[in-house]
Amino acid sequence: MTTTETPNPSPQQNPEQSSGWFARFLATVEWLGNLLPHPITLFALFCVFIVLFSGFAEWIGMSVPDPRPEGSSKRELDGLIEVNSLMSAEGLRWIVQNLVTNFTGFTPLGTVLVALLGVSVAEHSGMLSALMRSLVIGASKRMVTVMIVFAGVVSNTASELGYVVLIPMAALIFHSLGRHPLAGLAAAFAGVSAGYSANLLIGTVDPLLSGITQEAAQMLDPTYLVGAEVNWYFMMASTFLIVLMGAFVTEKIVEPRLGPYNPKEASIELGQQTVDEVTAAEKKGLRMAGLTFLIICGILALTVVPEWGVLRHPETGAVKNSPFLKGIVVYIFITFAIPGFVYGKFAGTMKNDRDVIDAMSKGMSSMGMYIVLVFFASQFVAFFKWTNLGTVMAVKGAAMLQMLGLDGPMIFVFFIMVCGMVNLSLGSASAQWAVTAPIFVPMLMLIGYAPETIQAAYRIGDSVTNVITPMMSYFGLILAVATQYKKNLGIGTLIATMLPYSMIFFVGWTLLFYLWVFVMGFPVGPGAATYYNP
């Protein structure tokens, strides 16, 4: 694939952003987002706020009735949940003694890093890139839009690859077919970003979010466990919906609106841009990697499908709460690392164990920012939990929802909307969920909904507005690629192009959630409960 990046044009230089209500709205969103500090700084400030507010709350005697049944674990004898102050001597001792373990014991940290080790081998061997190119290049002209959106969704397993490789490639493919390149870019962007949580496979985002959800759920129920697989069924079904909606919006709304493409609008000499074909060695590597993947899946199936499977629950013999589901991250690691190395051997990109180690090291080297973020996020969650502020807020919030009659399934529509609005200014999925989960998970548990269902709803809101917020980390990259094909394109134009995806994905995906969970009664994942019964 051959492209040339151009500098990101300054928004102030684009007249398209200077007038109109929509342009003013986008400018306001960008301005508000820019007022926010870095997410790491934000979590540090939240920690300071909790320390100060917990002291004030204890001083005024803030408390709520404990909703847990009598005799429950950690239920106070007087039946009250009171705020513990971090400004006290006891609070200071707790901070000093637990600062390290708050970080190292944060559930998402280890699970994400282990999963990423396997994904890094598959990515750096070139397997994921070759797989995406084979999916898109091999599609017929009629199916190319569908395959681009589909490739975007499945690329979420290694999301950076989707942004860096697939989106520029989709623009090239559309241009080579005589179609508007920005329509191809928009289709891929929608699949990768607006359909962020949908996937056929369990990826690195699943253990990340489930770990945060578990931490939040344990504020109310200390024994509650949330595995990485708990949203798998719903996310698989969502994949097909996102692909269909993405292709429909591209061909019926976005592409007709863009009209015929004029190459004179480009900021670079387009010429005969081409996408690298999948070579014979890459095809052989993909075939062998696919065969290896099937063999691994067959071996894993023998450990859990038969009644005598060694990874079933040792006491009940069930799959629910089994070592298989509790250790699903191990299988993410295996099913990416081994096929990735096999691909590398046959494609000629990997020769020995040193190449595997280098790939894993490169994957870990990209996680520095994430690790720093997790340090402060873990402190925030731990502070919230120890002070009981999260539980107190959840009980008060749940009581208010019940008083207003907002405890039915329709509450999730508002919840998804709130998550989508927060995402406009706080674009990181992990950062947003670390902030909101300690409030919303216990609150919605108290009105009867399981954490697995709450997390599935959050993932919809977190995904659908990714493509219309300048705060999304890859937005600048997408804008830079888009300006290659339309030199005067500004932030407002790009967001206006992506807004139909956001709107239709929100409506369609929310409707699917409501039908899936509350009408058909399907679980959102293996062994996942819909309702919470303490």
Coordinates of C-alpha atoms in Angstrom, one line a residue:
M1 CA 0.0 0.0 0.0
T2 CA 1.4 3.4 -1.0
T3 CA 0.3 6.6 0.6
T4 CA 1.9 9.9 1.5
E5 CA 0.7 11.7 4.7
T6 CA 0.2 15.4 4.7
P7 CA 0.1 17.6 7.7
N8 CA -3.1 17.9 9.6
P9 CA -4.7 21.1 8.4
S10 CA -5.6 23.7 11.1
P11 CA -9.3 23.8 11.7
Q12 CA -9.2 27.6 11.6
Q13 CA -8.0 27.5 8.0
N14 CA -11.2 25.7 6.8
P15 CA -14.1 27.9 5.9
E16 CA -16.4 24.9 6.1
Q17 CA -16.2 25.1 9.9
S18 CA -16.8 28.9 10.2
S19 CA -20.6 28.9 10.0
G20 CA -23.7 26.8 10.5
W21 CA -25.2 25.3 13.6
F22 CA -23.6 21.9 13.0
A23 CA -20.1 23.4 12.6
R24 CA -20.7 25.5 15.8
F25 CA -21.8 22.3 17.6
L26 CA -18.7 20.4 16.6
A27 CA -16.5 23.4 17.6
T28 CA -18.2 23.4 21.0
V29 CA -17.6 19.6 21.4
E30 CA -13.9 20.1 20.5
W31 CA -13.5 23.1 22.8
L32 CA -15.1 21.2 25.7
G33 CA -12.9 18.2 25.1
N34 CA -9.8 20.3 25.0
L35 CA -10.7 21.7 28.4
L36 CA -10.3 18.2 29.9
P37 CA -6.8 17.4 31.1
H38 CA -5.0 14.2 30.0
P39 CA -6.9 11.1 31.2
I40 CA -4.0 10.2 33.5
T41 CA -4.1 13.7 35.0
L42 CA -7.9 13.3 35.2
F43 CA -7.6 10.1 37.3
A44 CA -5.0 11.7 39.6
L45 CA -7.3 14.7 40.2
F46 CA -10.2 12.3 40.8
C47 CA -8.1 10.5 43.5
V48 CA -7.4 13.9 45.2
F49 CA -11.1 14.7 45.1
I50 CA -12.1 11.4 46.6
V51 CA -9.6 11.9 49.5
L52 CA -11.1 15.4 50.2
F53 CA -14.7 14.5 49.7
S54 CA -14.5 11.4 51.8
G55 CA -13.3 13.5 54.7
F56 CA -16.2 15.9 54.2
A57 CA -18.8 13.1 53.8
E58 CA -17.7 11.3 57.0
W59 CA -17.8 14.6 58.9
I60 CA -21.4 15.2 57.9
G61 CA -22.3 11.5 58.6
M62 CA -23.3 10.5 55.1
S63 CA -24.8 7.0 55.1
V64 CA -27.4 4.9 53.4
P65 CA -29.3 1.7 54.4
D66 CA -27.4 -1.4 53.3
P67 CA -29.5 -3.1 50.6
R68 CA -27.9 -6.5 51.1
P69 CA -29.8 -9.2 53.0
E70 CA -29.0 -9.7 56.7
G71 CA -26.1 -12.1 57.2
S72 CA -24.5 -11.2 53.9
S73 CA -20.8 -10.9 53.7
K74 CA -19.4 -7.6 54.9
R75 CA -22.8 -6.3 55.9
E76 CA -22.6 -4.0 58.9
L77 CA -24.5 -5.0 62.0
D78 CA -26.4 -1.7 62.2
G79 CA -27.6 -2.1 58.6
L80 CA -25.9 1.1 57.4
I81 CA -23.2 1.9 54.8
E82 CA -21.2 4.8 56.0
V83 CA -18.5 6.7 54.2
N84 CA -14.9 6.0 55.4
S85 CA -12.6 9.0 55.3
L86 CA -9.2 8.9 53.6
M87 CA -8.2 12.0 55.4
S88 CA -8.2 10.2 58.7
A89 CA -5.2 8.4 60.3
E90 CA -6.7 5.1 59.3
G91 CA -7.2 6.3 55.7
L92 CA -3.6 7.5 55.4
R93 CA -2.3 4.2 56.7
W94 CA -4.5 2.3 54.2
I95 CA -3.2 4.4 51.3
V96 CA 0.4 3.9 52.2
Q97 CA 0.0 0.1 52.7
N98 CA -2.2 -0.5 49.6
L99 CA -0.8 1.8 46.9
V100 CA 1.2 -0.9 45.2
T101 CA -1.3 -3.7 45.6
N102 CA -4.1 -1.5 44.3
F103 CA -2.0 -1.3 41.1
T104 CA -0.7 -4.9 40.8
G105 CA -4.1 -6.4 41.9
F106 CA -6.1 -4.4 39.3
T107 CA -7.8 -7.2 37.4
P108 CA -7.5 -5.7 33.8
L109 CA -3.8 -5.2 34.0
G110 CA -2.5 -8.7 33.9
T111 CA -5.3 -10.0 31.6
V112 CA -4.8 -7.4 29.0
L113 CA -1.0 -7.8 29.0
V114 CA -1.2 -11.6 28.6
A115 CA -3.7 -11.3 25.8
L116 CA -1.6 -8.7 24.0
L117 CA 1.5 -11.0 24.1
G118 CA -0.4 -13.4 21.8
V119 CA -1.9 -10.7 19.6
S120 CA 1.5 -9.1 19.2
V121 CA 2.9 -12.3 17.6
A122 CA 0.0 -12.5 15.1
E123 CA 0.4 -8.8 14.3
H124 CA 4.1 -8.5 13.9
S125 CA 4.3 -11.7 11.9
G126 CA 2.1 -10.0 9.4
M127 CA -0.7 -12.4 9.7
L128 CA -3.4 -9.9 10.7
S129 CA -2.4 -7.5 7.9
A130 CA -2.4 -10.3 5.3
L131 CA -5.8 -11.6 6.5
M132 CA -7.4 -8.1 6.2
R133 CA -5.9 -7.6 2.7
S134 CA -7.1 -11.0 1.6
L135 CA -10.6 -10.3 2.9
V136 CA -10.9 -7.0 1.1
I137 CA -9.0 -7.5 -2.1
G138 CA -10.6 -10.8 -2.8
A139 CA -14.1 -9.3 -2.6
S140 CA -16.2 -8.7 -5.7
K141 CA -17.1 -5.0 -6.5
R142 CA -20.6 -5.7 -5.2
M143 CA -19.3 -7.1 -1.9
V144 CA -16.4 -4.8 -1.4
T145 CA -18.2 -2.4 0.9
V146 CA -19.5 -5.2 3.1
M147 CA -16.1 -6.8 3.3
I148 CA -14.4 -3.5 4.2
V149 CA -16.8 -2.9 7.1
F150 CA -16.5 -6.5 8.2
A151 CA -12.7 -6.3 8.0
G152 CA -12.9 -3.2 10.2
V153 CA -14.9 -4.9 12.8
V154 CA -12.7 -8.0 13.1
S155 CA -9.6 -5.8 13.1
N156 CA -10.7 -4.7 16.6
T157 CA -8.8 -7.7 17.9
A158 CA -5.7 -5.5 17.2
S159 CA -7.4 -2.1 16.8
E160 CA -4.3 -0.1 15.9
L161 CA -3.9 -2.3 12.9
G162 CA -7.4 -1.4 11.7
Y163 CA -6.7 2.3 12.0
V164 CA -3.2 2.3 10.6
V165 CA -3.6 -0.2 7.8
L166 CA -7.2 -0.9 6.9
I167 CA -8.6 2.7 6.7
P168 CA -6.0 4.1 4.3
M169 CA -6.3 0.8 2.3
A170 CA -10.1 1.1 2.0
A171 CA -9.7 4.6 0.6
L172 CA -7.3 3.3 -2.0
I173 CA -9.5 0.4 -3.0
F174 CA -12.5 2.7 -3.5
H175 CA -10.4 5.1 -5.6
S176 CA -9.1 2.2 -7.7
L177 CA -12.7 1.1 -8.4
G178 CA -13.7 4.6 -9.5
R179 CA -15.7 5.2 -6.4
H180 CA -15.2 8.1 -3.9
P181 CA -12.2 7.3 -1.7
L182 CA -13.7 9.1 1.3
A183 CA -16.6 6.7 1.1
G184 CA -14.2 3.8 1.5
L185 CA -12.4 5.5 4.3
A186 CA -15.7 6.2 6.1
A187 CA -16.8 2.6 5.7
A188 CA -13.6 1.3 7.2
F189 CA -13.6 3.9 9.9
A190 CA -17.2 3.0 10.9
G191 CA -16.3 -0.7 11.1
V192 CA -13.1 -0.2 13.1
S193 CA -14.3 2.6 15.5
A194 CA -18.1 2.9 15.6
G195 CA -18.4 -0.9 15.7
Y196 CA -15.5 -1.1 18.1
S197 CA -16.9 -3.6 20.6
A198 CA -18.4 -6.0 18.0
N199 CA -16.3 -9.0 17.0
L200 CA -16.5 -12.7 16.2
L201 CA -13.5 -13.3 18.5
I202 CA -12.7 -12.4 22.1
G203 CA -10.0 -9.7 21.9
T204 CA -8.0 -7.6 24.3
V205 CA -10.8 -5.2 25.0
D206 CA -12.9 -7.9 26.6
P207 CA -10.7 -8.7 29.5
L208 CA -10.0 -5.0 29.9
L209 CA -13.6 -4.0 30.3
S210 CA -14.7 -7.2 32.3
G211 CA -11.9 -6.6 34.8
I212 CA -13.2 -3.0 35.5
T213 CA -16.8 -4.3 35.6
Q214 CA -15.8 -7.0 38.2
E215 CA -14.0 -4.4 40.4
A216 CA -17.2 -2.3 40.3
A217 CA -19.6 -5.2 40.9
Q218 CA -17.5 -6.3 43.9
M219 CA -18.3 -3.0 45.6
L220 CA -21.7 -4.4 46.1
D221 CA -21.1 -8.1 46.0
P222 CA -17.5 -9.1 46.9
T223 CA -17.7 -12.6 45.4
Y224 CA -19.0 -11.5 42.0
L225 CA -16.9 -12.6 39.0
V226 CA -17.0 -11.2 35.5
G227 CA -15.1 -13.1 32.8
A228 CA -13.7 -11.9 29.5
E229 CA -16.3 -14.0 27.6
V230 CA -19.4 -12.6 29.2
N231 CA -20.5 -10.5 26.2
W232 CA -19.3 -12.8 23.5
Y233 CA -22.7 -14.0 22.2
F234 CA -24.1 -10.5 21.9
M235 CA -20.9 -9.1 20.3
M236 CA -20.9 -11.9 17.7
A237 CA -24.5 -11.1 16.8
S238 CA -23.6 -7.4 16.8
T239 CA -20.9 -8.0 14.2
F240 CA -23.4 -8.9 11.5
L241 CA -25.7 -6.0 12.3
I242 CA -22.8 -3.5 12.2
V243 CA -21.6 -4.9 8.9
L244 CA -25.1 -4.6 7.3
M245 CA -25.8 -1.1 8.8
G246 CA -22.3 0.1 7.8
A247 CA -22.6 -1.1 4.2
F248 CA -26.2 0.4 4.0
V249 CA -25.1 3.8 5.3
T250 CA -22.1 3.9 3.0
E251 CA -23.9 3.1 -0.2
K252 CA -27.3 4.7 0.5
I253 CA -26.3 7.9 2.4
V254 CA -22.6 8.7 2.5
E255 CA -21.5 7.9 -1.0
P256 CA -24.4 9.6 -2.8
R257 CA -23.9 12.7 -0.6
L258 CA -20.2 12.8 -1.5
G259 CA -21.0 12.5 -5.2
P260 CA -18.5 11.8 -8.0
Y261 CA -14.9 12.2 -7.0
N262 CA -12.8 14.9 -8.6
P263 CA -9.1 13.9 -8.4
K264 CA -8.2 17.7 -8.5
E265 CA -9.4 17.9 -4.9
A266 CA -6.5 15.8 -3.8
S267 CA -3.6 17.3 -1.9
I268 CA -1.2 14.7 -3.4
E269 CA -0.5 13.2 -6.8
L270 CA -2.7 10.2 -6.8
G271 CA -1.6 8.5 -9.9
Q272 CA -2.1 4.7 -9.9
Q273 CA -2.3 4.0 -6.2
T274 CA -2.4 0.3 -5.5
V275 CA -2.9 -2.0 -2.6
D276 CA -0.2 -4.7 -2.2
E277 CA -1.6 -8.0 -3.3
V278 CA -1.4 -11.0 -1.0
T279 CA 1.7 -12.9 -2.1
A280 CA 1.9 -16.7 -2.6
A281 CA 4.0 -17.0 0.6
E282 CA 1.4 -15.0 2.5
K283 CA -1.4 -17.2 1.2
K284 CA 0.5 -20.3 2.2
G285 CA 1.1 -18.8 5.6
L286 CA -2.6 -18.0 6.0
R287 CA -3.6 -21.5 5.1
M288 CA -1.2 -23.1 7.5
A289 CA -2.2 -20.6 10.3
G290 CA -5.9 -21.3 9.7
L291 CA -5.2 -25.1 9.9
T292 CA -3.3 -24.6 13.1
F293 CA -6.1 -22.5 14.5
L294 CA -8.6 -25.3 13.8
I295 CA -6.4 -27.9 15.4
I296 CA -6.0 -25.7 18.5
C297 CA -9.7 -25.2 18.7
G298 CA -10.3 -28.9 18.4
I299 CA -7.9 -29.7 21.2
L300 CA -9.4 -27.0 23.4
A301 CA -12.9 -28.3 22.6
L302 CA -11.9 -31.7 24.0
T303 CA -11.2 -30.1 27.4
V304 CA -14.6 -28.6 27.8
V305 CA -17.3 -30.0 25.4
P306 CA -17.4 -33.7 26.6
E307 CA -18.8 -34.2 30.1
W308 CA -15.4 -35.5 31.2
G309 CA -13.6 -32.4 30.0
V310 CA -10.9 -31.5 32.4
L311 CA -11.6 -27.8 32.2
R312 CA -15.2 -28.1 33.2
H313 CA -16.1 -27.1 36.8
P314 CA -14.5 -29.8 39.0
E315 CA -17.5 -30.1 41.3
T316 CA -20.6 -29.4 39.2
G317 CA -19.2 -30.6 35.8
A318 CA -20.8 -27.5 34.2
V319 CA -19.2 -25.0 31.9
K320 CA -20.4 -22.0 33.9
N321 CA -17.8 -20.8 36.4
S322 CA -15.4 -23.4 35.0
P323 CA -11.6 -23.1 34.7
F324 CA -12.1 -22.8 31.0
L325 CA -14.1 -19.6 31.2
K326 CA -12.1 -18.2 34.1
G327 CA -8.9 -18.7 32.1
I328 CA -10.3 -17.5 28.7
V329 CA -7.4 -15.0 28.4
V330 CA -5.0 -18.0 28.2
Y331 CA -6.8 -19.2 25.1
I332 CA -6.7 -15.7 23.5
F333 CA -3.0 -15.9 24.0
I334 CA -2.6 -19.4 22.5
T335 CA -5.0 -18.9 19.6
F336 CA -3.1 -15.8 18.4
A337 CA 0.5 -16.6 19.3
I338 CA 0.8 -20.2 17.8
P339 CA -1.0 -19.5 14.5
G340 CA 0.9 -16.2 14.3
F341 CA 4.2 -18.0 14.6
V342 CA 3.1 -20.7 12.1
Y343 CA 2.1 -18.0 9.6
G344 CA 5.5 -16.3 10.1
K345 CA 7.4 -19.5 9.5
F346 CA 5.6 -20.2 6.2
A347 CA 5.5 -16.6 5.0
G348 CA 9.1 -16.1 5.8
T349 CA 8.6 -13.3 8.4
M350 CA 9.6 -15.3 11.4
K351 CA 12.4 -17.9 11.8
N352 CA 12.8 -18.8 15.4
D353 CA 12.0 -18.0 19.0
R354 CA 13.9 -14.7 18.9
D355 CA 11.5 -13.3 16.4
V356 CA 8.6 -14.3 18.7
I357 CA 10.2 -12.7 21.6
D358 CA 10.9 -9.5 19.6
A359 CA 7.3 -9.4 18.5
M360 CA 6.1 -9.7 22.1
S361 CA 8.6 -7.1 23.3
K362 CA 7.4 -4.6 20.6
G363 CA 3.8 -5.2 21.7
M364 CA 4.7 -4.5 25.3
S365 CA 6.7 -1.4 24.4
S366 CA 3.5 0.2 23.1
M367 CA 1.8 -0.3 26.5
G368 CA 3.7 2.3 28.5
M369 CA 0.9 4.8 28.4
Y370 CA -1.6 2.2 29.3
I371 CA 0.4 1.0 32.3
V372 CA 0.7 4.6 33.6
L373 CA -3.0 5.1 33.1
V374 CA -3.8 1.9 34.9
F375 CA -1.8 2.9 37.9
F376 CA -3.9 6.0 38.5
A377 CA -7.2 4.4 37.4
S378 CA -6.6 1.5 39.8
Q379 CA -6.1 4.0 42.7
F380 CA -9.3 5.8 41.8
V381 CA -11.3 2.5 41.8
A382 CA -9.7 1.3 45.0
F383 CA -10.3 4.7 46.7
F384 CA -13.9 4.7 45.6
K385 CA -14.4 1.2 46.9
W386 CA -12.7 1.6 50.3
T387 CA -14.4 4.9 51.1
N388 CA -17.8 3.4 50.3
L389 CA -18.6 6.5 48.2
G390 CA -19.4 4.4 45.1
T391 CA -21.8 2.2 47.1
V392 CA -23.5 5.2 48.7
M393 CA -23.9 7.0 45.4
A394 CA -25.2 3.7 43.8
V395 CA -27.8 3.2 46.5
K396 CA -29.0 6.8 46.3
G397 CA -29.1 6.7 42.5
A398 CA -31.0 3.5 42.5
A399 CA -33.5 4.8 44.9
M400 CA -34.0 7.9 42.8
L401 CA -34.5 5.8 39.6
Q402 CA -37.1 3.7 41.4
M403 CA -38.9 6.8 42.7
L404 CA -39.0 8.1 39.1
G405 CA -40.2 4.8 37.8
L406 CA -37.1 4.3 35.7
D407 CA -36.2 0.8 36.8
G408 CA -37.5 -1.0 33.7
P409 CA -35.5 -2.1 30.6
M410 CA -35.9 1.3 29.0
I411 CA -33.4 2.6 31.5
F412 CA -30.7 1.1 29.2
V413 CA -31.6 3.5 26.4
F414 CA -30.8 6.4 28.6
F415 CA -27.7 4.7 30.0
I416 CA -26.4 4.1 26.4
M417 CA -27.1 7.7 25.5
V418 CA -25.2 8.9 28.6
C419 CA -22.2 6.7 27.8
G420 CA -22.2 8.0 24.2
M421 CA -22.2 11.6 25.4
V422 CA -19.4 11.0 27.9
N423 CA -17.4 9.4 25.1
L424 CA -17.5 12.6 23.1
S425 CA -15.1 14.1 25.6
L426 CA -13.4 11.1 27.1
G427 CA -12.6 8.9 24.1
S428 CA -10.7 6.0 25.8
A429 CA -12.9 3.0 26.5
S430 CA -10.9 1.9 29.5
A431 CA -10.6 5.4 30.9
Q432 CA -14.4 6.1 30.5
W433 CA -15.4 2.8 32.0
A434 CA -13.0 3.1 34.9
V435 CA -14.7 6.4 35.8
T436 CA -18.3 5.4 35.2
A437 CA -18.4 1.7 36.1
P438 CA -18.0 2.3 39.9
I439 CA -21.2 4.4 39.8
F440 CA -23.4 2.8 37.2
V441 CA -22.7 -0.9 37.8
P442 CA -23.7 -1.0 41.5
M443 CA -26.6 1.4 40.7
L444 CA -28.1 -0.8 38.0
M445 CA -27.4 -3.9 40.0
L446 CA -29.5 -2.5 42.8
I447 CA -32.5 -2.2 40.5
G448 CA -32.0 -5.8 39.4
Y449 CA -29.6 -6.0 36.4
A450 CA -26.5 -8.1 36.1
P451 CA -23.1 -6.6 35.5
E452 CA -22.7 -8.6 32.3
T453 CA -25.8 -6.9 30.8
I454 CA -24.7 -3.5 32.0
Q455 CA -21.3 -3.9 30.4
A456 CA -22.9 -4.9 27.1
A457 CA -25.0 -1.8 27.1
Y458 CA -22.0 0.4 27.9
R459 CA -20.1 -1.0 25.0
I460 CA -22.7 0.2 22.6
G461 CA -22.6 3.8 23.9
D462 CA -18.8 3.8 24.0
S463 CA -18.6 2.7 20.4
V464 CA -21.1 4.5 18.4
T465 CA -19.8 8.0 19.0
N466 CA -16.1 7.2 18.5
V467 CA -16.3 8.4 14.9
I468 CA -17.7 11.9 15.7
T469 CA -15.5 13.0 18.5
P470 CA -12.1 14.7 17.9
M471 CA -11.1 13.3 21.2
M472 CA -10.7 9.8 19.8
S473 CA -7.0 9.1 19.8
Y474 CA -6.8 8.2 16.0
F475 CA -9.0 11.0 14.8
G476 CA -6.1 13.1 13.7
L477 CA -4.7 10.2 11.7
I478 CA -8.0 9.7 9.9
L479 CA -8.2 13.4 9.2
A480 CA -4.7 13.4 7.7
V481 CA -5.5 10.5 5.4
A482 CA -8.8 12.1 4.4
T483 CA -7.1 15.4 3.4
Q484 CA -4.9 13.5 0.9
Y485 CA -8.1 13.0 -1.2
K486 CA -9.8 16.3 -0.3
K487 CA -7.3 19.0 0.6
N488 CA -9.8 21.5 2.1
L489 CA -11.5 18.9 4.2
G490 CA -11.9 20.0 7.9
I491 CA -12.9 18.4 11.1
G492 CA -16.6 19.5 10.6
T493 CA -16.7 17.8 7.2
L494 CA -15.3 14.6 8.5
I495 CA -17.6 14.4 11.4
A496 CA -20.6 15.3 9.3
T497 CA -19.6 12.4 7.0
M498 CA -19.5 10.0 9.9
L499 CA -22.6 11.3 11.8
P500 CA -25.1 9.0 9.9
Y501 CA -23.1 6.0 11.0
S502 CA -23.2 7.1 14.6
M503 CA -27.0 7.8 14.5
I504 CA -28.0 4.6 12.7
F505 CA -25.6 2.4 14.7
F506 CA -27.1 3.9 17.9
V507 CA -30.7 3.2 17.0
G508 CA -30.0 -0.3 15.4
W509 CA -27.6 -1.5 18.0
T510 CA -29.7 -0.4 20.9
L511 CA -32.8 -2.0 19.4
L512 CA -30.8 -5.3 18.9
F513 CA -29.8 -5.1 22.6
Y514 CA -33.4 -4.6 23.7
L515 CA -34.7 -7.5 21.5
W516 CA -31.8 -9.8 22.4
V517 CA -31.9 -9.3 26.2
F518 CA -35.5 -8.4 27.1
V519 CA -37.6 -9.8 24.3
M520 CA -35.9 -13.0 23.2
G521 CA -34.3 -13.5 26.7
F522 CA -30.9 -14.5 25.3
P523 CA -27.8 -14.2 27.5
V524 CA -25.2 -11.7 26.4
G525 CA -22.5 -14.3 26.8
P526 CA -21.7 -17.8 28.1
G527 CA -23.1 -18.2 31.6
A528 CA -23.9 -14.5 31.7
A529 CA -26.9 -13.5 33.8
T530 CA -29.4 -10.9 32.7
Y531 CA -30.8 -10.0 36.1
Y532 CA -28.9 -9.7 39.4
N533 CA -30.4 -11.6 42.3
P534 CA -28.3 -11.1 45.5

